[in-house]
Short mmCIF file of C-alpha atoms in Angstrom, two decimals:
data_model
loop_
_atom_site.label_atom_id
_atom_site.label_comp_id
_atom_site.label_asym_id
_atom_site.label_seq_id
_atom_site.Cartn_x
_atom_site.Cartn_y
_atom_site.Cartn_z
CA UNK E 1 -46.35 -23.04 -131.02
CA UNK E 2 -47.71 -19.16 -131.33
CA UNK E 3 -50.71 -19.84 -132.56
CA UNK E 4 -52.59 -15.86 -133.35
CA UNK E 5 -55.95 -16.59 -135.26
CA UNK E 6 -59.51 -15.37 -135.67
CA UNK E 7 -61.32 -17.05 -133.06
CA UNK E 8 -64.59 -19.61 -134.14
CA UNK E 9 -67.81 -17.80 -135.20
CA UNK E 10 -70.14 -17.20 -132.31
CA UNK E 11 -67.35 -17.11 -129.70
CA UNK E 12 -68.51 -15.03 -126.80
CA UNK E 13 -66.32 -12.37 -125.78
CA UNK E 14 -66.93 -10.49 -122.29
CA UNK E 15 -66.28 -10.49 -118.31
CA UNK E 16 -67.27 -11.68 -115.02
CA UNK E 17 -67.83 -10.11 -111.43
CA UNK E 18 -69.63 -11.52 -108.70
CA UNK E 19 -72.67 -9.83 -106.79
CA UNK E 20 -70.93 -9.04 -103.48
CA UNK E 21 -67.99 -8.03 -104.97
CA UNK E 22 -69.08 -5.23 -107.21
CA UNK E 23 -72.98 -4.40 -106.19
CA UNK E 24 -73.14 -3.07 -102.87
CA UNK E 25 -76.05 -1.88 -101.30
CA UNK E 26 -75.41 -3.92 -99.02
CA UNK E 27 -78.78 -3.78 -96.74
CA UNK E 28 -81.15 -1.66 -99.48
CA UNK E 29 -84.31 -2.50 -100.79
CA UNK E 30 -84.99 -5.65 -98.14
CA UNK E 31 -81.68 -7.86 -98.70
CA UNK E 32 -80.50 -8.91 -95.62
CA UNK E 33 -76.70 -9.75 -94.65
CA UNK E 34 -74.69 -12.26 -96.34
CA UNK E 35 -71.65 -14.43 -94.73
CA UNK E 36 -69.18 -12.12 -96.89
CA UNK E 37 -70.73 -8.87 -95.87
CA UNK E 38 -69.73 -10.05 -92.24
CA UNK E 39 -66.65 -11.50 -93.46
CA UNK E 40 -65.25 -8.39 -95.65
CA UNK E 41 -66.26 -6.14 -92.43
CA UNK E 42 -63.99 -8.45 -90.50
CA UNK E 43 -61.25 -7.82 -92.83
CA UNK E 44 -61.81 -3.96 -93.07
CA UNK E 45 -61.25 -4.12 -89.04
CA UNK E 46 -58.28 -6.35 -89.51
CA UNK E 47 -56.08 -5.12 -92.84
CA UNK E 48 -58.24 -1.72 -93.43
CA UNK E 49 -59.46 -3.12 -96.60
CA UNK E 50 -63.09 -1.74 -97.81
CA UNK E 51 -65.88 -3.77 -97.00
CA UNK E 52 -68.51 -5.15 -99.31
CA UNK E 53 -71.26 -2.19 -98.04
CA UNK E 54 -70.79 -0.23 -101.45
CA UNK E 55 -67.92 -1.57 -103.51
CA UNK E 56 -68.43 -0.54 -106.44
CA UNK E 57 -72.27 0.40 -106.33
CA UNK E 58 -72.94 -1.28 -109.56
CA UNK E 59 -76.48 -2.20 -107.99
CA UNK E 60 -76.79 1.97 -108.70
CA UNK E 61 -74.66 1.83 -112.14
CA UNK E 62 -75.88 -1.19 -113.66
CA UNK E 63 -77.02 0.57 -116.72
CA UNK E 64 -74.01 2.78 -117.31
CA UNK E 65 -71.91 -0.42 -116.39
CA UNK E 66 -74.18 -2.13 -119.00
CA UNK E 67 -73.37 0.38 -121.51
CA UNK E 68 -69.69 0.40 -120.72
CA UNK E 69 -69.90 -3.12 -121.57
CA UNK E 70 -71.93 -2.58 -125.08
CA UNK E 71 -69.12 -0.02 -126.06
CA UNK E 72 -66.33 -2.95 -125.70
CA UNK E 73 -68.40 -5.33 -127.45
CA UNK E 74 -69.45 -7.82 -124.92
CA UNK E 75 -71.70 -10.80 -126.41
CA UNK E 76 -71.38 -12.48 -122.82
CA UNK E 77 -71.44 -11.08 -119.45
CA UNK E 78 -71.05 -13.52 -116.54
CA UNK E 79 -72.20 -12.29 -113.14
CA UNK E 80 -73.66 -13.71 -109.79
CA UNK E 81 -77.37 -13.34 -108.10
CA UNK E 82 -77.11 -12.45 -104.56
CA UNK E 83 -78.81 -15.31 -102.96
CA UNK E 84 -80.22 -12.89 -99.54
CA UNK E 85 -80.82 -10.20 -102.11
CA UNK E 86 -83.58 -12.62 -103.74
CA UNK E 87 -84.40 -14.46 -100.67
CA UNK E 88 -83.33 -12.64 -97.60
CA UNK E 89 -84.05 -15.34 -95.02
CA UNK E 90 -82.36 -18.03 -97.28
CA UNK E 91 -85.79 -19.44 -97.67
CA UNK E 92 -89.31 -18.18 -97.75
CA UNK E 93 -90.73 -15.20 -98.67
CA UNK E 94 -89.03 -13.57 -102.23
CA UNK E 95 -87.90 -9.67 -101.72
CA UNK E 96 -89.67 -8.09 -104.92
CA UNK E 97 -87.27 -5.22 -105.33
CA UNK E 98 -84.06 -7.68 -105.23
CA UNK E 99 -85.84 -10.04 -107.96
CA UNK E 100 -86.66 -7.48 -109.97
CA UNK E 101 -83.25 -5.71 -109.91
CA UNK E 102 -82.14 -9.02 -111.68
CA UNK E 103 -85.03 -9.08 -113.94
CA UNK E 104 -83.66 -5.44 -115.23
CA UNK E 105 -79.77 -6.13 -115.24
CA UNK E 106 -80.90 -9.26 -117.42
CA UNK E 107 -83.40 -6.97 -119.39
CA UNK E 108 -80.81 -4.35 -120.16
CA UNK E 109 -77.87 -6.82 -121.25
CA UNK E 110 -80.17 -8.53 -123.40
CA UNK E 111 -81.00 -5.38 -125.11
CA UNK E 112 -77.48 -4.57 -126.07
CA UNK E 113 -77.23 -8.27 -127.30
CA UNK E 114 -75.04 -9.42 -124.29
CA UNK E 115 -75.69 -13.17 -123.44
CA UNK E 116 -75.71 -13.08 -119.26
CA UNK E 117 -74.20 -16.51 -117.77
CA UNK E 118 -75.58 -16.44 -113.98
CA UNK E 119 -73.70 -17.92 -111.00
CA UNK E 120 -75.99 -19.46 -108.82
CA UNK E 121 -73.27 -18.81 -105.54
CA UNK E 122 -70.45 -17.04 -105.31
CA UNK E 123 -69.43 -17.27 -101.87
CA UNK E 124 -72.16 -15.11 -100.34
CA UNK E 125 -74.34 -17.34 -98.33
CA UNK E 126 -77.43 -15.47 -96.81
CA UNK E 127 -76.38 -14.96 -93.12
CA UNK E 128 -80.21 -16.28 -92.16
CA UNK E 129 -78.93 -19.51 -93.24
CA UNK E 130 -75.52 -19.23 -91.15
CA UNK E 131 -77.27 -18.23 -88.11
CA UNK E 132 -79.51 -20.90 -88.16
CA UNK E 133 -77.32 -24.03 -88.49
CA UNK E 134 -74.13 -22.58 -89.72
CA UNK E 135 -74.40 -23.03 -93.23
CA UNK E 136 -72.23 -25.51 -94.97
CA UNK E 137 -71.47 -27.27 -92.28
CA UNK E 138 -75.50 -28.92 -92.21
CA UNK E 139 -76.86 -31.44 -94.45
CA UNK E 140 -79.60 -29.02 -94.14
CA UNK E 141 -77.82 -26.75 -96.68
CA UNK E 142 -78.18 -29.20 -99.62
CA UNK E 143 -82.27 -28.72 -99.63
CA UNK E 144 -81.91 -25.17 -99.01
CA UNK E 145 -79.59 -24.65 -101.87
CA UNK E 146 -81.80 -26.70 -103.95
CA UNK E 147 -84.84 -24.36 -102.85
CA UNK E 148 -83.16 -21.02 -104.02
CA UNK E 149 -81.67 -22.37 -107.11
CA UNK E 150 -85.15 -23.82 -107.82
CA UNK E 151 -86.56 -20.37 -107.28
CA UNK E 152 -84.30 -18.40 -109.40
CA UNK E 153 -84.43 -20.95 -112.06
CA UNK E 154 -88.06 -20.45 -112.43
CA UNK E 155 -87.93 -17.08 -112.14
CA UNK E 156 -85.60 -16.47 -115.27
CA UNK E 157 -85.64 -19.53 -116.93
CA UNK E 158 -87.11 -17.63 -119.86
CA UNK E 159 -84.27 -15.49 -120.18
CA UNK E 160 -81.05 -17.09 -118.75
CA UNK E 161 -79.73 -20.58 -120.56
CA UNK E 162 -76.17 -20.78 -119.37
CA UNK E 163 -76.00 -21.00 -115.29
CA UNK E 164 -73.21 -22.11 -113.03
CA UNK E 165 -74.14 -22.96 -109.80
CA UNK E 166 -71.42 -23.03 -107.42
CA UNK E 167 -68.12 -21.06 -107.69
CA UNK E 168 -64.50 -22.26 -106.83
CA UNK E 169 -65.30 -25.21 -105.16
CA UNK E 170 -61.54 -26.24 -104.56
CA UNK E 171 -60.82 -22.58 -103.27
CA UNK E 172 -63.72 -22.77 -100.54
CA UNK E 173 -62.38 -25.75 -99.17
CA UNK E 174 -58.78 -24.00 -99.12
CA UNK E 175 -59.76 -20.82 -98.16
CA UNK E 176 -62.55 -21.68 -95.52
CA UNK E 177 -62.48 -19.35 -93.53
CA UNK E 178 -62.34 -16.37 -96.32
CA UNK E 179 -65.03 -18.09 -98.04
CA UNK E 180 -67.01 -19.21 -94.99
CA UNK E 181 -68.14 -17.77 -91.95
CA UNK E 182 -66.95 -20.42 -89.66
CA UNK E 183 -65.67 -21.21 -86.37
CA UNK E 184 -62.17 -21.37 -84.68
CA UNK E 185 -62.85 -25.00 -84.42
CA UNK E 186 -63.84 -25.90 -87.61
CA UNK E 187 -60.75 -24.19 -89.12
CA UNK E 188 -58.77 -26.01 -87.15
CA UNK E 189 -60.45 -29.15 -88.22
CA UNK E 190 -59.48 -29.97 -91.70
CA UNK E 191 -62.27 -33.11 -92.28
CA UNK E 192 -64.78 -29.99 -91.66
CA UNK E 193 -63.67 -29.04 -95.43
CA UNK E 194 -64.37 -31.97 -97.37
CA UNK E 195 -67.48 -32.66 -95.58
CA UNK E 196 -68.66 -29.30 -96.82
CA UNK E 197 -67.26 -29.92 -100.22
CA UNK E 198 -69.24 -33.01 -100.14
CA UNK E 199 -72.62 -30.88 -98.92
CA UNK E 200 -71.47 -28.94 -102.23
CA UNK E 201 -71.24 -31.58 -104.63
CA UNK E 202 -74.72 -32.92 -103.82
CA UNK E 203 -76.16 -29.26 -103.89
CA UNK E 204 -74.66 -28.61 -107.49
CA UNK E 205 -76.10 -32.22 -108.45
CA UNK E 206 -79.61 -30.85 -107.35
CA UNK E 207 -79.27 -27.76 -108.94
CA UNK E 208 -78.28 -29.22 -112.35
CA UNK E 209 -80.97 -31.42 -112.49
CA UNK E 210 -83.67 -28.75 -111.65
CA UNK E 211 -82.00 -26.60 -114.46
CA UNK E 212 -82.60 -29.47 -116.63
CA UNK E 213 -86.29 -30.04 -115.76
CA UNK E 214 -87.14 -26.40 -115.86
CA UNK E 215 -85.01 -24.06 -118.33
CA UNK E 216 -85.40 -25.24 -122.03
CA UNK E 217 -82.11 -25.52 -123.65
CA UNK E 218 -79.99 -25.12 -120.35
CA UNK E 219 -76.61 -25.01 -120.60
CA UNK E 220 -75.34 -25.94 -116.85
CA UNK E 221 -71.79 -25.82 -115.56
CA UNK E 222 -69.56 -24.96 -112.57
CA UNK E 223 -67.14 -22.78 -112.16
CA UNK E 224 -63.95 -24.03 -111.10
CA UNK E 225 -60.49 -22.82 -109.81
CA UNK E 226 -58.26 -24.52 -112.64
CA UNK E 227 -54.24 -24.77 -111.66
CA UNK E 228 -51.88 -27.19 -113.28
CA UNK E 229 -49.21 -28.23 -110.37
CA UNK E 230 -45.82 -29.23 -111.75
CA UNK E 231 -42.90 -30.69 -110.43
CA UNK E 232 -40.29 -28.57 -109.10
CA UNK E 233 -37.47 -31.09 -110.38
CA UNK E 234 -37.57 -34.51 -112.77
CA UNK E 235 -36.71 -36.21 -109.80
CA UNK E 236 -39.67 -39.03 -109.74
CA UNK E 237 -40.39 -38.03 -105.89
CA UNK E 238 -41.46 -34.81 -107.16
CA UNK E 239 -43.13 -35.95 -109.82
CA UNK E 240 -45.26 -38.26 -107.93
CA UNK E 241 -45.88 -35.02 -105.64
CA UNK E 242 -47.43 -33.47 -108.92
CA UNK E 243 -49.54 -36.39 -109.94
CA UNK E 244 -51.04 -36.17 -106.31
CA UNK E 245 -51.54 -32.52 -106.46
CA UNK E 246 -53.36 -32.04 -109.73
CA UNK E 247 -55.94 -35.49 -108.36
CA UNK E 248 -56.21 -33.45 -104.48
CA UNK E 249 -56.49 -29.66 -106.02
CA UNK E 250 -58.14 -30.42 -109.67
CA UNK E 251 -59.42 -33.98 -110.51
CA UNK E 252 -61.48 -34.49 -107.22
CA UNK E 253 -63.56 -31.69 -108.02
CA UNK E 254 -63.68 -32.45 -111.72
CA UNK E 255 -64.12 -36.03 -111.28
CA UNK E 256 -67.44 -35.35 -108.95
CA UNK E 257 -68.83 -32.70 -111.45
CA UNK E 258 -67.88 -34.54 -114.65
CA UNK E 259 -67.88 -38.27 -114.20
CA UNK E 260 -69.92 -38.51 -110.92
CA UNK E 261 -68.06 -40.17 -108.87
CA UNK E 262 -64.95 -39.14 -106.58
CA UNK E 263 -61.31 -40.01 -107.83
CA UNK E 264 -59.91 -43.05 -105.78
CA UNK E 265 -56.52 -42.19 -104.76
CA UNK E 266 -57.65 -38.89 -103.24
CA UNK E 267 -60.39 -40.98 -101.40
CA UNK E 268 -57.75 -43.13 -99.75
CA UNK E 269 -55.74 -40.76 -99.05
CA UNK E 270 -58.18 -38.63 -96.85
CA UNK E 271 -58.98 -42.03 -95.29
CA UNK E 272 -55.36 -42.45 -94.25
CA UNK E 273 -55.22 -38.90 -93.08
CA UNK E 274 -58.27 -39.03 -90.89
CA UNK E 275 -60.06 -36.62 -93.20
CA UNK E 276 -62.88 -38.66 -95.11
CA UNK E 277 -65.88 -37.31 -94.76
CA UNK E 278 -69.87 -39.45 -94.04
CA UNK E 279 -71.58 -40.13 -97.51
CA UNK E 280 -75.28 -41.00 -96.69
CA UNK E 281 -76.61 -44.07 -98.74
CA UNK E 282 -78.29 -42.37 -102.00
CA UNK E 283 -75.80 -39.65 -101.84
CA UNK E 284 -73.56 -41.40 -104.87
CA UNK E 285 -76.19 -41.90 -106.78
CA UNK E 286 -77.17 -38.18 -106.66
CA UNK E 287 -74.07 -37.14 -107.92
CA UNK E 288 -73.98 -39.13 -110.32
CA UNK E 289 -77.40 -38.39 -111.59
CA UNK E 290 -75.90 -34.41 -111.33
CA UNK E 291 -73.16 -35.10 -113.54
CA UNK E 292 -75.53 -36.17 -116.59
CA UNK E 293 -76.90 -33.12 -116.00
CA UNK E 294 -73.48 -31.04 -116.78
CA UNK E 295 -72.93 -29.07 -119.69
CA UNK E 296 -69.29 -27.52 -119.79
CA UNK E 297 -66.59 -26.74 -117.34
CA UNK E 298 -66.33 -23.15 -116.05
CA UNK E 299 -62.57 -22.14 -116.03
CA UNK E 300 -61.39 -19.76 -113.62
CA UNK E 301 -57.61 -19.59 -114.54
CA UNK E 302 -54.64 -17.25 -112.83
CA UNK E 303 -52.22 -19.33 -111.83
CA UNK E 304 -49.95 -22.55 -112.14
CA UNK E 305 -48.08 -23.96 -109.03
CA UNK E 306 -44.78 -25.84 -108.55
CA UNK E 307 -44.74 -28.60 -105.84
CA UNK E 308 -41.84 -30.84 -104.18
CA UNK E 309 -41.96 -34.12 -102.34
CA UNK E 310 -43.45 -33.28 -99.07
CA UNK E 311 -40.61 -32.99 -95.85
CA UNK E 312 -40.84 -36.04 -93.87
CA UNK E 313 -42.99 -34.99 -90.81
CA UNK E 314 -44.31 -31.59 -91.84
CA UNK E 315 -47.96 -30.53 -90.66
CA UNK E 316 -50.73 -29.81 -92.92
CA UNK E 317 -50.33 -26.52 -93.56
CA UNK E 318 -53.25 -24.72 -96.35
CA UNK E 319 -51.96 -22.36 -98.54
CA UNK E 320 -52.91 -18.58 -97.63
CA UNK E 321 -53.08 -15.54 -99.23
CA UNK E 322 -50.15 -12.63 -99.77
CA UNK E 323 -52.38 -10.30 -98.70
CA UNK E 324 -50.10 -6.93 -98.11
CA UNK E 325 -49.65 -6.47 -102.28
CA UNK E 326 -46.22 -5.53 -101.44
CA UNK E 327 -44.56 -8.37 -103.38
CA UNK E 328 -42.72 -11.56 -100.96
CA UNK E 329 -44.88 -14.63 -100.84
CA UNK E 330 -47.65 -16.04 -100.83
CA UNK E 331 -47.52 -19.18 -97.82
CA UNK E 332 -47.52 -22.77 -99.70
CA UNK E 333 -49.65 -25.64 -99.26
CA UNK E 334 -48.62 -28.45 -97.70
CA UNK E 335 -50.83 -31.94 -97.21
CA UNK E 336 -49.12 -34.23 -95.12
CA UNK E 337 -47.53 -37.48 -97.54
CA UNK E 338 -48.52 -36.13 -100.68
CA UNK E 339 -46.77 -32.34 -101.80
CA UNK E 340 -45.36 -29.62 -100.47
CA UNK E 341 -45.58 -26.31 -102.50
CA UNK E 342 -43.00 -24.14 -103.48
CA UNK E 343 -41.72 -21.57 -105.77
CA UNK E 344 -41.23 -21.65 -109.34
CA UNK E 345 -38.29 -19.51 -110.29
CA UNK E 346 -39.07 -19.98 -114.23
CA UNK E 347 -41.93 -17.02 -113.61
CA UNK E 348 -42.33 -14.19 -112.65
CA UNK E 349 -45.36 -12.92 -109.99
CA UNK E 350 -47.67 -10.14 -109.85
CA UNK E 351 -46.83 -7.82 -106.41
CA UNK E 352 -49.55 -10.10 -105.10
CA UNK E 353 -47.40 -12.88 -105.36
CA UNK E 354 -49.95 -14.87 -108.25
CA UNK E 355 -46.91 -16.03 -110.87
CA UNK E 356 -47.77 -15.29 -114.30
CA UNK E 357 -47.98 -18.47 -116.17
CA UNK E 358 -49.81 -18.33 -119.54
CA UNK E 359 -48.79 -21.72 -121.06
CA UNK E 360 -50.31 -22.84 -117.75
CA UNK E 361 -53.68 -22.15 -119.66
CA UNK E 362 -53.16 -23.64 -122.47
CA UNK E 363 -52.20 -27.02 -120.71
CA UNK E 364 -54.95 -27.47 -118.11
CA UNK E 365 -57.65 -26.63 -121.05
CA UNK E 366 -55.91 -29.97 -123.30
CA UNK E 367 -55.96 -31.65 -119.88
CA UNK E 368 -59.69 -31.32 -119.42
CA UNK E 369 -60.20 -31.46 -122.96
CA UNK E 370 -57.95 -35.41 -122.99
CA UNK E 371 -59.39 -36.46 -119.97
CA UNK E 372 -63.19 -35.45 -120.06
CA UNK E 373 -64.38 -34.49 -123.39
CA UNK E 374 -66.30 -31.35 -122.24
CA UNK E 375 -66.70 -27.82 -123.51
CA UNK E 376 -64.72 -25.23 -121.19
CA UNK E 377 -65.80 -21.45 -120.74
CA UNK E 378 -63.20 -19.37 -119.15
CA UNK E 379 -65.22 -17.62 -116.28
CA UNK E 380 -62.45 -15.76 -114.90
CA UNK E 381 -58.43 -14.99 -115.72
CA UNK E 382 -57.24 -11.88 -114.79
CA UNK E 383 -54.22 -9.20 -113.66
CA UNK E 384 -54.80 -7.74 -110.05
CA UNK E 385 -52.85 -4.88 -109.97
CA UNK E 386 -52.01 -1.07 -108.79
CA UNK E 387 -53.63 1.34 -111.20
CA UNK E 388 -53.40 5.32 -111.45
CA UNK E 389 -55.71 7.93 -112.41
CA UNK E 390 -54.08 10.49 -114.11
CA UNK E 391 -55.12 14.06 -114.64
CA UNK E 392 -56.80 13.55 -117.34
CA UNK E 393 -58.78 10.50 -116.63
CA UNK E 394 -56.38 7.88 -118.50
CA UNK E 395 -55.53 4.78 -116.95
CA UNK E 396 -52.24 3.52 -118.39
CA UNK E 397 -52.59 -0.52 -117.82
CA UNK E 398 -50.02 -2.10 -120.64
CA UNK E 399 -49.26 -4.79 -117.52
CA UNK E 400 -53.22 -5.67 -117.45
CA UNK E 401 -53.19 -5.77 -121.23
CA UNK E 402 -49.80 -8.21 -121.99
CA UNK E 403 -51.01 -10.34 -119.07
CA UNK E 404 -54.43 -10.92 -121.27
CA UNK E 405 -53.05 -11.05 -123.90
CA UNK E 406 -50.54 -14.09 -123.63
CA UNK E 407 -53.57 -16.10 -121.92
CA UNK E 408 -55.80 -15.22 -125.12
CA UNK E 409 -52.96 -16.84 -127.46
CA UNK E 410 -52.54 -19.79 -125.06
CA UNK E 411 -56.30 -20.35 -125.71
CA UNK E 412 -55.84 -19.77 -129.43
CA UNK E 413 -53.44 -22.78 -129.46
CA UNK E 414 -55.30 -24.92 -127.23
CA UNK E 415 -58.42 -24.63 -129.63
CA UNK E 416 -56.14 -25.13 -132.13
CA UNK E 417 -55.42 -28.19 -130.40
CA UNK E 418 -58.93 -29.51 -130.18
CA UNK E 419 -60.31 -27.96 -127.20
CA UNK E 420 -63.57 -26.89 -127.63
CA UNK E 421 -63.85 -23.14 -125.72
CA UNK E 422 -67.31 -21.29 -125.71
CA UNK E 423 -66.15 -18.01 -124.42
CA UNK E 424 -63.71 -15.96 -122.53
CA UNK E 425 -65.05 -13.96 -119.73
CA UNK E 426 -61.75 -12.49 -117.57
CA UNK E 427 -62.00 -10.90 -114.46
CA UNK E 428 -63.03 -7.91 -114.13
CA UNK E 429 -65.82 -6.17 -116.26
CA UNK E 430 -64.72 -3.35 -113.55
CA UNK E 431 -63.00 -2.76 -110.84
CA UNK E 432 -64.66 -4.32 -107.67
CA UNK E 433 -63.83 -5.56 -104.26
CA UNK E 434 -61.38 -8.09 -103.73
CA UNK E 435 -61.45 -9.91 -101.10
CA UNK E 436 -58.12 -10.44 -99.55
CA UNK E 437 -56.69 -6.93 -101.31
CA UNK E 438 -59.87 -4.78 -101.42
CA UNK E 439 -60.15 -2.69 -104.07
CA UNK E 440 -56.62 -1.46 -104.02
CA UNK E 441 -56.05 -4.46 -106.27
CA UNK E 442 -57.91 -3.73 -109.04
CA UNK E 443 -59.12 -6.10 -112.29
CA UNK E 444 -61.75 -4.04 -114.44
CA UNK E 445 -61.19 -2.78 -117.94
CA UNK E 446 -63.32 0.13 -116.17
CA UNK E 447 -61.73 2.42 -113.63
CA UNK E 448 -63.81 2.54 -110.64
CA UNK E 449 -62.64 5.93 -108.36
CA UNK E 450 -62.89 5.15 -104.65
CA UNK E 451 -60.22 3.81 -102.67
CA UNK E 452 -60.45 1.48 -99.76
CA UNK E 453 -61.00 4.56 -96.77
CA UNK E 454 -62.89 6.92 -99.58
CA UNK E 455 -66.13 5.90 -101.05
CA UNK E 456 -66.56 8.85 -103.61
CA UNK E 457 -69.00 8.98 -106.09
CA UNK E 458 -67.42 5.50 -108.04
CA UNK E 459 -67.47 7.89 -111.29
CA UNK E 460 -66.28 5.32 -114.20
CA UNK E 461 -62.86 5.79 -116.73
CA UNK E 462 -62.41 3.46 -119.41
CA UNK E 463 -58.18 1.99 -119.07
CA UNK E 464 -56.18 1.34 -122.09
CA UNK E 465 -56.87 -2.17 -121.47
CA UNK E 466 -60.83 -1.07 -122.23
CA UNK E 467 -59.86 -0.07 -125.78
CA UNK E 468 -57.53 -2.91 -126.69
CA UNK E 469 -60.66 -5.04 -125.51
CA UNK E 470 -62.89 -3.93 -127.72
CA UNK E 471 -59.84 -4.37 -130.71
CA UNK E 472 -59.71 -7.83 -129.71
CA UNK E 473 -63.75 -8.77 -129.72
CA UNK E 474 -64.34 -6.52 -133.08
CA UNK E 475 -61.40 -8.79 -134.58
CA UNK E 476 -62.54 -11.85 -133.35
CA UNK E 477 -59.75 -12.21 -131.52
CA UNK E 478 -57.58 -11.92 -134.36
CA UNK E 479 -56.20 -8.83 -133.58
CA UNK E 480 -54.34 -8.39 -130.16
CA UNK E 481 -51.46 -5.78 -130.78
#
């Protein structure tokens, strides 16, 4: 089924970045460090990679950025508030200059008609927070999480009514050490994950329920890392690998945000694996309270992935990034008695070794959409790739644009299929620091020019994929060629 239709009135059409990813100034105007400033200078050291200092100074562009986004057509623009940009010390004392940079970002979307939906976190923890008791992995984290999101809810509450409040759940526990500043110990130590993942949960439960108290009309949702895992044969070994990779990698987190409670063959399997983590009497009841609290799903959709029956005696093993961009692959997953990943050789893959799957789309939205009932937004879906500036200040993208638009017909069908989608948001608005690739591997309908060892002066050049955009949001959607 091809399904190419005008999509429902008062579908918002736009894109996402994240504040450490595409702001930079990094230490200006009193913010203080965050975990991924730290982390992304680690990386520079390591790979070469740009750090997250400048990126791509949108905290200097916002209004041209703003504008950039006005000339596409945006109605929604989702983005992330730097949590030590707003409250340096994690806690405390506000930084005036960082809350009102928010208050004007907000101020100028609104005045091009652009609806902003605000992520809470996105990865970039406030190192004051880290230094003192190494972030998620204290309890203390949960009030302190509540504290900011209490803060920032008050403070815009009369101009932002869709939030998300954590990102990628599922790819912080996989990625840890990427997504956390952490010790060599506690990536070693794989219970260290879920116990954080649990510290999560029962910060996103607090958060939703001060959203609910104190913005009128909140919408509230989290963004999560969406993958359908299929079997690599129809040989019922790897099948059952499948069923217990889509409950480990998407129905734990769902089931927690969703339903409010965690999914019970998950649970005994990271007792038999030595992995459960300590749930504090009252802490059930908390997320449980959260998920009457939650709105719709946030979708963050680029990839499906193929899994076998696990070998017999093979470690755990998380997956880990390609992070070259010189094609070969990306390492597989493997948890212990449940699935080993592999390749699927019915797709092909990006140089970054993400396959391109877009019917993958189409059947994790009916999944959520059978099995909870929910609105979805897709928060991110995007093609990280190798662009050129030519001469004349043309980006030729037709990979960017035939990636986008096979995912926007797989969510055509799945509406079509009862799936009730509030927007589409893909990553990037423009380009902006990535943080495994830097900003070699670019995602923005805007052309930022710096390169990874070369700041410049990030002057901005719309891609062809910027004017097919802004076909497909004056259609509706309806139009794609």
């Amino acid at each position: 089924m091809d399904i190419v239709r005008e999509f429902p009135e008062g579908f918002m059409w736009g894109a996402a970045t994240s504040a450490y990813q595409c702001e930079g100034a990094a230490l200006e105007d009193g913010k203080r460090e965050s975990q991924q400033d730290v982390i992304n200078r680690e990386i520079h050291d390591e790979y070469g990679y740009a750090d997250a200092s400048v990126t791509a100074d949108h905290y200097h562009h916002y209004k041209e950025d703003v504008a950039l986004m006005a000339e596409m057509g945006f109605t929604s623009y989702r983005f992330s508030i730097s949590w030590a940009r707003v409250l340096p010390d994690g806690t405390g004392e506000p930084n005036p200059a960082g809350v009102r940079f928010y208050h004007d970002l907000i101020a100028e979307l609104r005045s091009h008609g652009i609806e902003p939906v605000v992520t809470m976190w996105h990865y970039d923890l406030p190192m004051a927070l880290v230094e003192r008791y190494g972030g998620w992995r204290s309890r203390q984290i949960v009030d302190d999480f509540e504290y900011y999101a209490r803060f920032i809810l008050n403070e815009y509450k009369d101009e932002v009514r869709y939030w998300l409040t954590i990102n990628e759940q599922s790819i912080v526990v996989n990625y840890i050490d990427r997504k956390n500043l952490i010790s060599k110990a506690d990536y070693f130590n794989p219970r260290f994950r879920y116990q954080a993942n649990h510290y999560m949960n029962l910060a996103h439960a607090k958060a939703a329920i001060a959203a609910h108290e104190i913005v009128e009309g909140a919408q509230v949702g989290a963004a999560l890392d969406c993958a359908p895992y299929y079997p690599a044969s129809s040989d019922p070994a790897d099948i059952l690998a499948a069923r217990g990779a889509n409950a480990f990698k998407n129905y734990f987190y769902m089931d927690a945000y969703i339903k409010g409670e965690y999914t019970p063959s998950v649970m005994r399997y990271l007792e038999r694996q030595g992995l459960m983590f300590d749930i504090e009497p009252g802490d059930l009841d908390l997320i449980k309270r959260g998920s009457e609290c939650f709105d719709f799903l946030g979708v963050n959709y680029y990839q499906s992935a193929c899994v076998k029956a696990p070998t017999p005696g093979a470690s755990r093993r998380p997956k880990d990034n390609n992070k070259t961009g010189k094609g070969g692959h990306a390492v597989s997953e493997i948890q212990p008695d449940l699935f080993e990943g592999t390749d699927n050789p019915h797709l092909e893959s990006t140089d970054f070794s993400m396959p391109i799957d877009p019917n993958g789309l189409e059947f994790i939205l009916e999944e959520i959409n059978d099995r909870y009932g929910i609105p979805v937004m897709i928060c991110e879906n995007g093609f990280g790739g190798y662009d050129t500036l030519e001469k004349d200040g043309s980006v030729h993208d037709p990979y960017r644009i035939e990636y986008l638009r096979a995912h926007i017909k797989a969510i055509g069908r799945a509406i079509a299929n009862g799936v009730t989608v509030l927007g589409y948001n893909p990553w990037s608005a423009m380009d902006l620091l990535s943080t495994s690739n830097g900003i070699a591997k670019r995602y923005g309908f805007v052309y930022v020019d710096r390169t990874d060892d070369d700041e410049r002066e990030c002057k901005r050049y719309r891609k062809d994929s910027f004017w097919w955009y802004r076909n497909v949001i004056a259609t509706n959607g309806k139009n794609l060629e």
